[in-house]
Structure formats: C-alpha cells, structure tokens
mmCIF file of C-alpha atoms in Angstrom:
data_model
loop_
_atom_site.group_PDB
_atom_site.id
_atom_site.type_symbol
_atom_site.label_atom_id
_atom_site.label_comp_id
_atom_site.label_asym_id
_atom_site.label_seq_id
_atom_site.Cartn_x
_atom_site.Cartn_y
_atom_site.Cartn_z
ATOM 1 C CA MET A 85 75.080 106.028 44.551
ATOM 2 C CA ASP A 86 75.260 103.655 47.307
ATOM 3 C CA GLU A 87 78.638 102.424 46.222
ATOM 4 C CA ASP A 88 79.853 105.966 45.936
ATOM 5 C CA MET A 89 78.768 106.440 49.485
ATOM 6 C CA LEU A 90 80.486 103.366 50.522
ATOM 7 C CA GLY A 91 83.717 104.260 48.751
ATOM 8 C CA ILE A 92 83.796 107.730 50.351
ATOM 9 C CA LEU A 93 82.900 106.152 53.658
ATOM 10 C CA ALA A 94 85.618 103.518 53.459
ATOM 11 C CA GLY A 95 88.295 106.132 52.436
ATOM 12 C CA PHE A 96 87.193 108.304 55.238
ATOM 13 C CA LEU A 97 87.586 105.382 57.633
ATOM 14 C CA ILE A 98 90.885 104.253 56.351
ATOM 15 C CA VAL A 99 92.264 107.741 57.226
ATOM 16 C CA PHE A 100 90.177 108.515 60.400
ATOM 17 C CA VAL A 101 90.777 105.359 62.431
ATOM 18 C CA PRO A 102 94.542 105.612 62.758
ATOM 19 C CA VAL A 103 94.393 109.390 63.021
ATOM 20 C CA ALA A 104 91.698 108.717 65.940
ATOM 21 C CA GLY A 105 93.868 106.212 67.383
ATOM 22 C CA LEU A 106 96.983 108.256 67.532
ATOM 23 C CA THR A 107 95.221 111.262 68.979
ATOM 24 C CA ALA A 108 93.485 109.120 71.579
ATOM 25 C CA ARG A 109 96.865 107.545 72.440
ATOM 26 C CA ILE A 110 98.488 111.042 72.689
ATOM 27 C CA ALA A 111 95.665 112.523 74.653
ATOM 28 C CA LEU A 112 95.020 109.657 76.909
ATOM 29 C CA LYS A 113 98.420 108.754 77.879
ATOM 30 C CA PRO A 114 99.003 111.494 80.440
ATOM 31 C CA VAL A 115 95.691 110.577 82.193
ATOM 32 C CA ILE A 116 96.486 106.708 82.376
ATOM 33 C CA GLU A 117 100.190 107.530 83.673
ATOM 34 C CA ALA A 118 98.608 109.850 86.393
ATOM 35 C CA TYR A 119 96.100 107.213 87.310
ATOM 36 C CA VAL A 120 98.935 104.566 87.353
ATOM 37 C CA LYS A 121 100.769 106.944 89.622
ATOM 38 C CA VAL A 122 97.760 107.238 92.011
ATOM 39 C CA LEU A 123 97.292 103.546 92.060
ATOM 40 C CA GLN A 124 100.991 102.918 93.046
ATOM 41 C CA ALA A 125 100.967 105.773 95.577
ATOM 42 C CA ARG A 126 97.727 103.955 97.222
ATOM 43 C CA GLN A 127 99.646 100.711 97.211
ATOM 44 C CA THR A 128 102.748 102.205 98.764
ATOM 45 C CA SER A 129 100.607 103.998 101.444
ATOM 46 C CA LEU A 130 98.806 100.477 102.267
ATOM 47 C CA GLU A 131 102.387 98.958 102.254
ATOM 48 C CA MET A 132 103.414 101.615 104.760
ATOM 49 C CA GLN A 133 100.561 101.262 107.036
ATOM 50 C CA THR A 134 101.090 97.455 107.304
ATOM 51 C CA LEU A 135 104.861 98.226 108.207
ATOM 52 C CA GLU A 136 104.091 100.839 110.745
ATOM 53 C CA ARG A 137 101.586 98.370 112.426
ATOM 54 C CA ARG A 138 104.163 95.532 112.370
ATOM 55 C CA LEU A 139 106.696 97.807 113.819
ATOM 56 C CA ALA A 140 104.461 99.193 116.577
ATOM 57 C CA LEU A 141 103.875 95.357 117.219
ATOM 58 C CA VAL A 142 107.459 94.624 117.445
ATOM 59 C CA GLU A 143 108.290 97.773 119.741
ATOM 60 C CA GLN A 144 105.437 96.477 122.235
ATOM 61 C CA GLU A 145 107.140 93.100 122.211
ATOM 62 C CA ILE A 146 110.542 94.674 123.096
ATOM 63 C CA GLN A 147 109.022 96.688 125.797
ATOM 64 C CA ALA A 148 107.430 93.634 127.128
ATOM 65 C CA VAL A 149 110.976 91.773 127.199
ATOM 66 C CA ARG A 150 112.433 94.542 128.876
ATOM 67 C CA THR A 151 110.014 94.458 131.644
ATOM 68 C CA ASP A 152 110.295 90.831 132.066
ATOM 69 C CA VAL A 153 114.160 91.146 132.257
ATOM 70 C CA HIS A 154 113.894 94.040 134.765
ATOM 71 C CA GLU A 155 111.328 91.816 136.769
ATOM 72 C CA LEU A 156 113.753 88.811 136.675
ATOM 73 C CA GLY A 157 116.789 91.065 137.795
ATOM 74 C CA GLU A 158 114.706 92.133 140.851
ATOM 75 C CA GLN A 159 113.689 88.645 141.673
ATOM 76 C CA LYS A 160 117.159 87.510 141.413
ATOM 77 C CA GLU A 161 118.242 90.384 143.755
ATOM 78 C CA PHE A 162 115.392 89.386 146.293
ATOM 79 C CA TYR A 163 116.370 85.663 146.444
ATOM 80 C CA ARG A 164 120.093 86.738 146.690
ATOM 81 C CA LYS A 165 119.260 88.880 149.821
ATOM 82 C CA LEU A 166 117.184 85.849 151.311
ATOM 83 C CA ALA A 167 119.992 83.424 150.865
ATOM 84 C CA GLU A 168 122.544 85.928 152.567
ATOM 85 C CA PRO A 169 122.943 84.984 156.247
ATOM 86 C CA SER A 170 121.585 87.389 158.645
ATOM 87 C CA ALA A 171 123.697 89.292 161.177
ATOM 88 C CA PRO A 172 122.986 88.188 164.496
ATOM 89 C CA PRO A 173 120.815 90.898 166.524
ATOM 90 C CA ALA A 174 122.905 93.159 168.755
ATOM 91 C CA PRO A 175 123.063 92.411 172.443
ATOM 92 C CA PRO A 176 120.475 94.787 174.242
ATOM 93 C CA GLY A 177 123.116 96.477 176.363
ATOM 94 C CA SER A 178 125.330 97.748 173.729
#
C-alpha cells in the first residue's frame, strides 16, 4: 500500500508542480511588474530631487556671479570718476 501511495503522490506531483508553477507565474507577473514600476518611480524621484538641488545651487552661483559683476562695474565707475580731473571752482563773484 505504501508503494501505491508513493506512486499516486509521484503522479500527482508530476502534474501539480508544473501547473502550480505556471499559475504562480501568471498570477505573480502583474504584481512583480507593478513593484518594479514603483521602484523605478522611486529611483526617478530621487534622481529628480538630486537634479533639482544641483540646479538650485547653480542658480545661486549664477546670482552670486551677477552680483559680483555688478559690484565690479560700480567700482570701475567710481575709480573712473576719481581719475577725472575736477573742474576748478567758480570764482566767488560770478
């Protein structure tokens, strides 16, 4: 009787294992694909945050350079005015 049970169990497993494997693949494929999409979206979100931070830093640097260039222009104008000969003062009676 044990041999009969073993034969029935082996026959059942020969059919059940492939059927269970195909069923699991068909049933789990959408779940796995959805999980992969979530992971990709999360990775993309992290990359976007990194790029946004880097862009903000570049914008700050550009603003700092603009400020420096403006200040240099003001200094140049100041030194140019200092270098100009000043007009003699008008006589008191005129």
